[in-house]
Amino acid sequence: CWSTVSHGDLTVSSAIEVSCNYFFYKVGYMLSGKTSSGSINYPRGIARLKKYAKKFGLTDKSGVEIPEISPHFATTDAVRAAIGQDTHAYTPSQLSRYVTTVANSGTCYDLTLVDKIKNVNGKTVLNNKAKVRNKVNIKQSSWDAVHKGMKLVVNGSRSSISFMFKNVKATIAGKTGTAQQSKVHPDHVLFAGYAPADDPQIAITVRIANGYSSNYAAEIGRDITKVY
């Protein structure tokens, strides 16, 4: 990365750690390729990104038993879509399913809010659990690279948020994000992660509408983990 930020040489893991837009812009370019006239083939790039997004549950509702809007996958600019921009729109529960799939290396669930149902006499009439939607078959080395990167976001020396996780007993893995609305609105901010990083038990997604800085969302994610 020889941008004004100058991250220098990056791997997938370190690009996640420093949240390098330029690295993932390049991924968007490479997925898109060129048309016969030499311009960027955005439709091809969008189609290839969506192919993978579908595997992680980002093209369907999450499964929770309350009203939920349908997700919207990007439609226009594959380069910006590769960093989560363009016209992407997802609920926190949809992002949590995505993060859960990453955390457990490929099992995508239909989420549920129901643990069990009892009748008026207190007898359990239904024990419930989330159903497996699909499995994502990716090389273990790819999972390892993403897991390492998300762990570095929270614990790495080059991370901008690692300082706020110093006193947390569990090791957390995560990723911050911002979504621009307009020049007159503060950014929407997000933190998505899981803990403990090496033996995941919970997935967390925090979104603050017009929250200015993703550090605020990360702080809430940290405190949720502390309480758990």
Coordinates of N, CA and C in Angstrom, one line a residue:
C1 N 0.9 -1.2 0.0 CA 0.0 0.0 0.0 C 0.9 1.2 0.0
W2 N 1.0 1.9 -1.2 CA 1.8 3.1 -1.3 C 0.9 4.4 -1.4
S3 N -0.2 4.3 -0.7 CA -1.1 5.5 -0.7 C -0.6 6.5 0.3
T4 N -1.4 7.6 0.5 CA -1.0 8.6 1.5 C -0.9 8.0 2.9
V5 N -1.6 6.9 3.1 CA -1.5 6.2 4.4 C -0.2 5.4 4.6
S6 N 0.2 4.9 3.5 CA 1.5 4.2 3.4 C 1.6 3.0 4.4
H7 N 0.7 2.0 4.2 CA 0.8 0.8 5.0 C 2.0 -0.1 4.6
G8 N 2.5 0.1 3.4 CA 3.6 -0.7 2.9 C 3.1 -2.1 2.5
D9 N 4.0 -3.1 2.7 CA 3.7 -4.5 2.3 C 2.6 -5.0 3.2
L10 N 1.6 -5.7 2.7 CA 0.5 -6.2 3.5 C 0.1 -7.6 3.0
T11 N -0.3 -8.4 4.0 CA -0.9 -9.7 3.8 C -2.4 -9.5 4.0
V12 N -3.2 -10.6 3.7 CA -4.6 -10.5 4.1 C -4.8 -10.1 5.5
S13 N -4.0 -10.8 6.4 CA -4.2 -10.6 7.9 C -3.8 -9.2 8.3
S14 N -2.7 -8.7 7.8 CA -2.3 -7.3 8.2 C -3.2 -6.2 7.5
A15 N -3.7 -6.5 6.4 CA -4.7 -5.6 5.7 C -5.9 -5.5 6.5
I16 N -6.4 -6.6 7.1 CA -7.6 -6.5 8.0 C -7.2 -5.7 9.3
E17 N -6.0 -6.0 9.8 CA -5.6 -5.3 11.1 C -5.6 -3.8 10.9
V18 N -5.0 -3.3 9.8 CA -4.9 -1.8 9.7 C -6.1 -1.3 8.9
S19 N -7.0 -2.1 8.5 CA -8.2 -1.7 7.8 C -7.9 -0.9 6.5
C20 N -7.0 -1.5 5.7 CA -6.5 -0.8 4.5 C -7.5 -0.9 3.3
N21 N -8.2 0.2 3.1 CA -9.1 0.2 1.9 C -8.5 -0.1 0.6
Y22 N -7.2 0.4 0.4 CA -6.6 0.2 -0.9 C -6.3 -1.2 -1.2
F23 N -6.0 -2.0 -0.2 CA -5.7 -3.5 -0.3 C -7.0 -4.1 -0.9
F24 N -8.1 -3.8 -0.3 CA -9.4 -4.5 -0.7 C -10.0 -3.8 -1.9
Y25 N -9.7 -2.6 -2.2 CA -10.0 -2.0 -3.5 C -9.4 -2.9 -4.6
K26 N -8.1 -3.2 -4.4 CA -7.3 -4.0 -5.3 C -8.0 -5.4 -5.5
V27 N -8.5 -6.0 -4.4 CA -9.3 -7.2 -4.5 C -10.5 -7.0 -5.4
G28 N -11.2 -5.9 -5.3 CA -12.4 -5.6 -6.1 C -12.0 -5.5 -7.6
Y29 N -10.9 -4.8 -7.8 CA -10.4 -4.7 -9.2 C -10.1 -6.1 -9.8
M30 N -9.4 -6.9 -9.0 CA -9.0 -8.2 -9.5 C -10.2 -9.1 -9.8
L31 N -11.2 -9.0 -8.9 CA -12.4 -9.8 -9.1 C -13.1 -9.4 -10.4
S32 N -13.1 -8.1 -10.7 CA -13.9 -7.5 -11.8 C -13.2 -7.8 -13.1
G33 N -11.9 -7.6 -13.2 CA -11.2 -7.7 -14.5 C -11.7 -6.6 -15.4
K34 N -11.4 -6.7 -16.7 CA -11.7 -5.7 -17.7 C -12.6 -6.2 -18.7
T35 N -13.4 -5.2 -19.3 CA -14.3 -5.5 -20.4 C -13.4 -5.5 -21.7
S36 N -14.0 -5.9 -22.8 CA -13.3 -5.9 -24.1 C -12.8 -4.6 -24.5
S37 N -13.5 -3.5 -24.0 CA -13.0 -2.1 -24.3 C -12.0 -1.6 -23.3
G38 N -11.7 -2.4 -22.3 CA -10.6 -2.0 -21.4 C -11.1 -1.4 -20.1
S39 N -12.4 -1.2 -19.9 CA -12.9 -0.6 -18.7 C -13.1 -1.6 -17.6
I40 N -13.3 -1.2 -16.4 CA -13.5 -2.2 -15.3 C -14.9 -2.9 -15.5
N41 N -14.9 -4.2 -15.4 CA -16.1 -5.0 -15.6 C -16.8 -5.1 -14.3
Y42 N -17.5 -4.0 -13.9 CA -18.2 -4.0 -12.6 C -19.2 -5.1 -12.4
P43 N -20.1 -5.4 -13.4 CA -21.1 -6.5 -13.2 C -20.4 -7.8 -12.9
R44 N -19.3 -8.1 -13.5 CA -18.6 -9.4 -13.2 C -18.1 -9.4 -11.8
G45 N -17.5 -8.2 -11.3 CA -17.0 -8.2 -10.0 C -18.1 -8.3 -8.9
I46 N -19.3 -7.6 -9.2 CA -20.4 -7.7 -8.3 C -20.9 -9.2 -8.2
A47 N -21.0 -9.8 -9.4 CA -21.5 -11.2 -9.4 C -20.6 -12.1 -8.6
R48 N -19.3 -11.9 -8.7 CA -18.3 -12.8 -8.0 C -18.3 -12.5 -6.5
L49 N -18.5 -11.3 -6.1 CA -18.6 -11.0 -4.7 C -19.9 -11.6 -4.1
K50 N -21.0 -11.4 -4.9 CA -22.3 -11.9 -4.4 C -22.3 -13.4 -4.2
K51 N -21.5 -14.1 -5.1 CA -21.4 -15.6 -5.0 C -20.9 -16.0 -3.6
Y52 N -19.9 -15.3 -3.1 CA -19.4 -15.6 -1.8 C -20.2 -15.1 -0.7
A53 N -20.8 -13.9 -0.9 CA -21.7 -13.4 0.1 C -22.9 -14.3 0.4
K54 N -23.4 -14.9 -0.7 CA -24.5 -15.9 -0.5 C -24.1 -17.0 0.4
K55 N -22.9 -17.5 0.3 CA -22.4 -18.6 1.1 C -22.4 -18.3 2.6
F56 N -22.2 -17.0 2.9 CA -22.2 -16.5 4.3 C -23.5 -16.0 4.8
G57 N -24.6 -16.2 4.0 CA -25.9 -15.8 4.5 C -26.2 -14.4 4.3
L58 N -25.4 -13.6 3.5 CA -25.7 -12.2 3.4 C -26.7 -11.8 2.3
T59 N -27.3 -12.8 1.7 CA -28.4 -12.6 0.7 C -29.7 -13.0 1.1
D60 N -29.9 -13.4 2.4 CA -31.1 -13.9 3.0 C -31.3 -13.2 4.3
K61 N -32.6 -13.2 4.8 CA -32.9 -12.9 6.2 C -32.2 -13.8 7.1
S62 N -31.9 -13.4 8.4 CA -31.1 -14.2 9.3 C -31.9 -15.4 9.9
G63 N -33.2 -15.4 9.9 CA -34.0 -16.4 10.5 C -34.6 -16.1 11.8
V64 N -34.3 -15.0 12.4 CA -34.9 -14.6 13.7 C -36.4 -14.5 13.6
E65 N -37.1 -14.8 14.6 CA -38.6 -14.9 14.6 C -39.3 -13.6 14.9
I66 N -38.7 -12.5 14.4 CA -39.4 -11.2 14.5 C -39.2 -10.5 13.1
P67 N -40.0 -9.5 12.8 CA -39.9 -8.8 11.5 C -38.5 -8.3 11.3
E68 N -38.0 -8.5 10.1 CA -36.6 -8.2 9.7 C -36.6 -7.8 8.2
I69 N -35.9 -6.7 7.9 CA -35.9 -6.3 6.5 C -34.9 -7.3 5.7
S70 N -35.1 -7.4 4.5 CA -34.2 -8.3 3.6 C -32.9 -7.6 3.4
P71 N -31.8 -8.3 3.4 CA -30.5 -7.6 3.1 C -30.5 -7.1 1.6
H72 N -29.6 -6.2 1.4 CA -29.4 -5.7 0.0 C -28.0 -5.7 -0.3
F73 N -27.6 -6.6 -1.3 CA -26.3 -6.7 -1.7 C -26.0 -5.6 -2.8
A74 N -24.7 -5.1 -2.8 CA -24.3 -4.1 -3.7 C -24.6 -4.4 -5.1
T75 N -24.9 -3.4 -5.9 CA -25.3 -3.6 -7.3 C -24.5 -2.8 -8.3
T76 N -23.6 -1.9 -7.9 CA -23.1 -1.0 -8.9 C -21.6 -1.0 -9.0
D77 N -20.9 -0.8 -7.9 CA -19.4 -0.6 -8.0 C -18.7 -1.7 -7.2
A78 N -18.1 -2.7 -7.9 CA -17.5 -3.8 -7.2 C -16.3 -3.4 -6.4
V79 N -15.6 -2.3 -6.9 CA -14.4 -1.9 -6.2 C -14.7 -1.4 -4.8
R80 N -15.7 -0.5 -4.7 CA -16.2 0.0 -3.4 C -16.9 -1.1 -2.6
A81 N -17.6 -1.9 -3.3 CA -18.4 -3.0 -2.7 C -17.4 -3.9 -1.9
A82 N -16.2 -4.1 -2.4 CA -15.2 -4.9 -1.8 C -14.8 -4.5 -0.4
I83 N -15.0 -3.2 -0.1 CA -14.7 -2.7 1.3 C -16.0 -2.5 2.1
G84 N -17.2 -2.9 1.5 CA -18.4 -2.8 2.2 C -19.2 -1.6 1.9
Q85 N -18.8 -0.8 0.9 CA -19.5 0.4 0.5 C -20.4 0.1 -0.6
D86 N -20.7 1.0 -1.5 CA -21.7 0.9 -2.6 C -23.1 0.9 -2.0
T87 N -23.9 0.0 -2.4 CA -25.3 0.0 -1.9 C -25.6 -1.2 -0.9
H88 N -24.6 -1.7 -0.3 CA -24.8 -2.8 0.8 C -25.7 -2.3 1.9
A89 N -26.6 -3.1 2.4 CA -27.4 -2.8 3.6 C -27.8 -4.1 4.3
Y90 N -27.5 -4.2 5.6 CA -27.7 -5.4 6.3 C -28.1 -5.0 7.8
T91 N -28.9 -5.9 8.4 CA -29.3 -5.7 9.8 C -28.1 -6.2 10.7
P92 N -28.1 -5.8 11.9 CA -27.1 -6.4 12.8 C -27.2 -7.9 13.0
S93 N -28.4 -8.4 12.9 CA -28.5 -9.9 13.1 C -28.0 -10.6 11.8
Q94 N -28.1 -10.0 10.6 CA -27.6 -10.6 9.4 C -26.0 -10.6 9.5
L95 N -25.5 -9.5 10.0 CA -24.0 -9.4 10.1 C -23.5 -10.4 11.2
S96 N -24.3 -10.6 12.3 CA -23.9 -11.5 13.3 C -23.9 -13.0 12.7
R97 N -24.8 -13.3 11.9 CA -24.8 -14.6 11.2 C -23.5 -14.8 10.4
Y98 N -23.2 -13.7 9.7 CA -22.0 -13.7 8.9 C -20.7 -13.9 9.8
V99 N -20.6 -13.1 10.9 CA -19.5 -13.2 11.8 C -19.4 -14.6 12.4
T100 N -20.6 -15.2 12.8 CA -20.6 -16.5 13.3 C -20.0 -17.5 12.4
T101 N -20.4 -17.4 11.1 CA -19.9 -18.3 10.1 C -18.4 -18.2 9.9
V102 N -17.8 -17.0 10.0 CA -16.4 -16.8 10.0 C -15.8 -17.4 11.2
A103 N -16.3 -17.1 12.4 CA -15.8 -17.6 13.7 C -15.6 -19.1 13.7
N104 N -16.7 -19.8 13.2 CA -16.6 -21.3 13.4 C -16.1 -22.0 12.1
S105 N -15.5 -21.2 11.2 CA -14.9 -21.7 10.0 C -15.8 -22.4 9.1
G106 N -17.0 -21.8 8.9 CA -17.8 -22.3 7.8 C -19.2 -22.8 8.0
T107 N -19.7 -22.9 9.2 CA -21.1 -23.4 9.4 C -22.0 -22.1 9.5
C108 N -22.9 -22.0 8.5 CA -23.8 -20.9 8.5 C -25.2 -21.3 9.0
Y109 N -25.7 -20.6 10.0 CA -26.9 -21.0 10.7 C -28.1 -20.1 10.3
D110 N -29.3 -20.6 10.3 CA -30.5 -19.8 10.4 C -30.7 -19.5 11.9
L111 N -30.6 -18.2 12.3 CA -30.6 -17.8 13.7 C -32.0 -18.0 14.3
T112 N -32.0 -18.2 15.6 CA -33.3 -18.3 16.3 C -33.2 -17.5 17.6
L113 N -34.3 -17.0 18.1 CA -34.4 -16.3 19.4 C -35.0 -17.3 20.4
V114 N -35.4 -18.5 20.0 CA -36.2 -19.4 20.9 C -35.3 -20.5 21.3
D115 N -35.1 -20.6 22.6 CA -34.3 -21.7 23.2 C -35.2 -22.9 23.5
K116 N -36.3 -22.6 24.2 CA -37.3 -23.7 24.4 C -38.7 -23.1 24.7
I117 N -39.7 -24.0 24.6 CA -41.1 -23.6 24.8 C -41.6 -24.5 25.9
K118 N -42.3 -23.9 26.9 CA -42.9 -24.7 28.0 C -44.4 -24.4 28.0
N119 N -45.2 -25.5 28.4 CA -46.6 -25.3 28.5 C -47.0 -24.6 29.8
V120 N -48.3 -24.4 30.1 CA -48.7 -23.7 31.3 C -48.3 -24.5 32.6
N121 N -48.1 -25.8 32.5 CA -47.7 -26.6 33.6 C -46.2 -26.6 33.8
G122 N -45.4 -25.9 33.0 CA -44.0 -25.9 33.1 C -43.3 -27.0 32.4
K123 N -44.0 -27.8 31.7 CA -43.3 -28.9 31.0 C -42.8 -28.4 29.6
T124 N -41.6 -28.8 29.3 CA -41.0 -28.4 28.1 C -41.6 -29.2 26.9
V125 N -42.2 -28.4 26.0 CA -42.8 -29.1 24.8 C -42.0 -28.9 23.5
L126 N -40.9 -28.0 23.6 CA -40.0 -27.9 22.5 C -38.7 -27.4 22.9
N127 N -37.7 -28.2 22.6 CA -36.3 -27.8 22.8 C -35.8 -27.3 21.4
N128 N -35.3 -26.1 21.3 CA -35.0 -25.6 20.0 C -33.6 -25.2 19.8
K129 N -33.1 -25.3 18.6 CA -31.7 -24.8 18.4 C -31.6 -24.3 16.9
A130 N -30.6 -23.5 16.6 CA -30.5 -23.0 15.3 C -30.2 -24.1 14.3
K131 N -30.8 -24.0 13.1 CA -30.6 -25.0 12.1 C -29.5 -24.5 11.1
V132 N -28.8 -25.5 10.7 CA -27.7 -25.2 9.7 C -28.2 -24.9 8.4
R133 N -27.9 -23.7 7.9 CA -28.3 -23.3 6.5 C -27.4 -23.9 5.5
N134 N -26.1 -23.8 5.6 CA -25.2 -24.4 4.7 C -23.8 -24.4 5.3
K135 N -22.9 -25.1 4.6 CA -21.5 -25.1 5.0 C -20.7 -24.4 3.9
V136 N -19.7 -23.7 4.4 CA -18.8 -22.9 3.4 C -17.5 -23.7 3.4
N137 N -17.2 -24.2 2.2 CA -15.9 -25.0 2.0 C -14.8 -24.1 1.5
I138 N -13.9 -23.7 2.3 CA -12.8 -22.8 2.0 C -11.6 -23.5 2.6
K139 N -10.4 -23.3 2.0 CA -9.2 -23.8 2.5 C -8.9 -23.3 4.0
Q140 N -8.4 -24.2 4.8 CA -8.1 -23.8 6.2 C -7.2 -22.6 6.3
S141 N -6.2 -22.5 5.3 CA -5.3 -21.4 5.3 C -6.0 -20.1 5.1
S142 N -7.1 -20.1 4.4 CA -7.9 -18.8 4.2 C -8.6 -18.5 5.5
W143 N -9.2 -19.4 6.2 CA -9.8 -19.2 7.5 C -8.8 -18.6 8.4
D144 N -7.6 -19.3 8.5 CA -6.6 -18.9 9.4 C -6.1 -17.4 9.2
A145 N -6.1 -17.0 7.9 CA -5.6 -15.7 7.6 C -6.6 -14.6 8.1
V146 N -7.9 -14.9 7.9 CA -9.0 -14.0 8.3 C -9.0 -14.0 9.9
H147 N -9.0 -15.1 10.5 CA -9.0 -15.2 12.0 C -7.8 -14.4 12.6
K148 N -6.7 -14.6 12.0 CA -5.5 -13.9 12.5 C -5.7 -12.4 12.3
G149 N -6.2 -12.0 11.2 CA -6.4 -10.5 10.9 C -7.4 -9.9 11.9
M150 N -8.5 -10.6 12.2 CA -9.5 -10.1 13.1 C -9.0 -10.1 14.5
K151 N -8.1 -11.0 14.9 CA -7.5 -11.1 16.2 C -6.5 -9.9 16.3
L152 N -5.8 -9.6 15.2 CA -4.9 -8.4 15.3 C -5.6 -7.1 15.4
V153 N -6.9 -7.0 14.8 CA -7.6 -5.8 14.9 C -7.8 -5.4 16.4
V154 N -8.0 -6.3 17.2 CA -8.3 -6.1 18.6 C -7.0 -6.1 19.5
N155 N -6.0 -6.8 19.0 CA -4.8 -7.1 19.9 C -3.5 -6.7 19.2
G156 N -3.5 -6.3 18.0 CA -2.3 -6.0 17.2 C -1.6 -4.7 17.5
S157 N -0.3 -4.6 17.3 CA 0.4 -3.3 17.6 C 0.1 -2.2 16.6
R158 N -0.4 -2.6 15.4 CA -0.8 -1.5 14.4 C -2.2 -1.2 14.4
S159 N -3.0 -1.8 15.3 CA -4.4 -1.5 15.4 C -4.7 -0.2 16.1
S160 N -5.8 0.5 15.6 CA -6.1 1.8 16.2 C -7.0 1.6 17.4
I161 N -7.5 0.4 17.7 CA -8.5 0.2 18.8 C -7.9 -0.8 19.9
S162 N -6.7 -1.3 19.7 CA -6.3 -2.3 20.7 C -6.1 -1.8 22.1
F163 N -5.8 -0.5 22.2 CA -5.6 0.1 23.5 C -6.8 -0.1 24.5
M164 N -8.0 -0.1 23.9 CA -9.2 -0.1 24.7 C -9.6 -1.6 25.2
F165 N -8.9 -2.6 24.7 CA -9.2 -3.9 25.1 C -8.1 -4.5 26.1
K166 N -7.3 -3.7 26.6 CA -6.1 -4.1 27.4 C -6.6 -4.9 28.7
N167 N -7.7 -4.5 29.3 CA -8.1 -5.1 30.6 C -9.3 -6.1 30.4
V168 N -9.4 -6.6 29.2 CA -10.4 -7.7 29.0 C -9.8 -9.0 29.1
K169 N -10.3 -9.9 30.0 CA -9.7 -11.2 30.2 C -9.7 -12.1 29.0
A170 N -10.8 -12.1 28.3 CA -11.0 -12.9 27.1 C -10.3 -12.2 25.9
T171 N -9.7 -13.0 25.0 CA -9.1 -12.5 23.8 C -10.2 -12.4 22.7
I172 N -10.4 -11.2 22.2 CA -11.5 -10.9 21.3 C -10.9 -10.8 19.9
A173 N -11.7 -11.2 18.9 CA -11.4 -11.0 17.5 C -12.5 -10.1 16.9
G174 N -12.2 -9.2 16.0 CA -13.3 -8.3 15.5 C -12.8 -7.5 14.3
K175 N -13.8 -6.6 13.9 CA -13.5 -5.7 12.8 C -14.4 -4.5 13.0
T176 N -13.8 -3.3 12.9 CA -14.6 -2.1 12.9 C -15.0 -1.7 11.5
G177 N -16.0 -0.8 11.4 CA -16.4 -0.3 10.1 C -17.2 1.0 10.2
T178 N -17.2 1.8 9.1 CA -18.0 3.0 9.0 C -18.8 3.0 7.7
A179 N -20.0 3.5 7.7 CA -20.8 3.6 6.5 C -21.2 5.0 6.4
Q180 N -20.8 5.7 5.3 CA -21.2 7.0 5.0 C -22.6 7.2 4.5
Q181 N -23.3 8.2 5.0 CA -24.7 8.5 4.6 C -24.7 9.7 3.6
S182 N -24.1 10.8 4.1 CA -24.0 12.0 3.3 C -23.0 12.9 4.0
K183 N -22.7 14.0 3.3 CA -21.7 15.0 3.8 C -22.2 15.7 5.1
V184 N -23.5 15.7 5.3 CA -24.1 16.5 6.4 C -24.5 15.5 7.5
H185 N -24.3 14.2 7.4 CA -24.6 13.3 8.4 C -23.3 12.6 9.0
P186 N -23.2 12.4 10.3 CA -22.1 11.6 10.8 C -22.2 10.2 10.3
D187 N -21.0 9.5 10.2 CA -21.0 8.2 9.7 C -21.8 7.2 10.7
H188 N -22.4 6.2 10.1 CA -22.9 5.1 10.9 C -21.7 4.2 11.2
V189 N -21.6 3.7 12.4 CA -20.4 3.0 12.8 C -20.7 1.6 13.4
L190 N -19.8 0.7 13.1 CA -20.0 -0.7 13.5 C -18.8 -1.4 14.1
F191 N -19.1 -2.4 14.9 CA -18.1 -3.3 15.3 C -18.7 -4.7 15.3
A192 N -18.0 -5.6 14.6 CA -18.5 -7.0 14.6 C -17.3 -7.9 15.0
G193 N -17.6 -8.9 15.9 CA -16.5 -9.7 16.4 C -17.0 -11.0 17.1
Y194 N -16.1 -11.7 17.7 CA -16.4 -12.9 18.4 C -15.4 -13.1 19.5
A195 N -15.8 -13.9 20.5 CA -15.0 -14.2 21.6 C -15.4 -15.5 22.3
P196 N -14.4 -16.2 23.0 CA -12.9 -16.0 22.9 C -12.4 -16.2 21.5
A197 N -11.4 -15.6 21.1 CA -10.9 -15.6 19.7 C -10.5 -17.0 19.3
D198 N -9.9 -17.8 20.2 CA -9.5 -19.2 19.9 C -10.4 -20.3 20.2
D199 N -11.6 -19.9 20.8 CA -12.6 -20.9 21.1 C -13.9 -20.2 21.2
P200 N -14.4 -19.7 20.0 CA -15.6 -18.8 20.0 C -16.9 -19.4 20.7
Q201 N -17.4 -18.5 21.6 CA -18.7 -18.9 22.2 C -19.8 -17.9 21.9
I202 N -19.4 -16.6 21.6 CA -20.4 -15.6 21.2 C -19.9 -14.8 20.0
A203 N -20.9 -14.3 19.2 CA -20.7 -13.4 18.2 C -21.4 -12.1 18.6
I204 N -20.7 -11.0 18.2 CA -21.2 -9.7 18.6 C -21.3 -8.7 17.4
T205 N -22.4 -8.0 17.2 CA -22.5 -7.0 16.2 C -23.1 -5.7 16.9
V206 N -22.4 -4.6 16.8 CA -22.8 -3.4 17.4 C -22.9 -2.3 16.2
R207 N -24.0 -1.7 16.1 CA -24.2 -0.6 15.1 C -24.7 0.6 15.9
I208 N -24.1 1.8 15.7 CA -24.6 3.0 16.2 C -24.9 4.0 15.0
A209 N -26.1 4.3 14.9 CA -26.5 5.2 13.8 C -25.9 6.6 14.0
N210 N -25.3 7.1 12.9 CA -24.6 8.4 13.0 C -23.7 8.5 14.3
G211 N -23.0 7.5 14.5 CA -22.2 7.4 15.7 C -20.8 8.0 15.7
Y212 N -20.4 8.6 14.6 CA -19.2 9.3 14.4 C -18.0 8.4 14.2
S213 N -17.6 7.7 15.3 CA -16.4 6.9 15.2 C -16.7 5.4 15.6
S214 N -16.1 4.5 14.8 CA -16.3 3.1 15.1 C -15.6 2.7 16.4
N215 N -14.8 3.5 17.0 CA -14.2 3.2 18.3 C -15.3 3.1 19.4
Y216 N -16.4 3.9 19.2 CA -17.5 3.8 20.2 C -18.2 2.5 20.1
A217 N -18.4 2.0 18.8 CA -19.0 0.7 18.7 C -18.1 -0.4 19.2
A218 N -16.8 -0.3 19.1 CA -15.9 -1.3 19.6 C -15.9 -1.3 21.1
E219 N -16.1 -0.1 21.7 CA -16.1 -0.1 23.2 C -17.4 -0.8 23.7
I220 N -18.5 -0.7 23.0 CA -19.7 -1.4 23.4 C -19.5 -2.9 23.2
G221 N -18.9 -3.3 22.1 CA -18.6 -4.7 21.9 C -17.7 -5.3 23.0
R222 N -16.7 -4.5 23.4 CA -15.8 -4.9 24.5 C -16.6 -5.1 25.8
D223 N -17.5 -4.1 26.1 CA -18.3 -4.2 27.4 C -19.3 -5.4 27.4
I224 N -19.8 -5.7 26.2 CA -20.7 -6.9 26.1 C -19.9 -8.1 26.5
T225 N -18.7 -8.2 26.0 CA -17.9 -9.4 26.2 C -17.5 -9.4 27.7
K226 N -17.3 -8.3 28.3 CA -16.9 -8.3 29.8 C -18.1 -8.8 30.6
V227 N -19.3 -8.4 30.2 CA -20.5 -8.8 31.0 C -20.7 -10.3 30.8
Y228 N -20.6 -10.8 29.5 CA -20.7 -12.2 29.3 C -19.7 -13.1 30.1

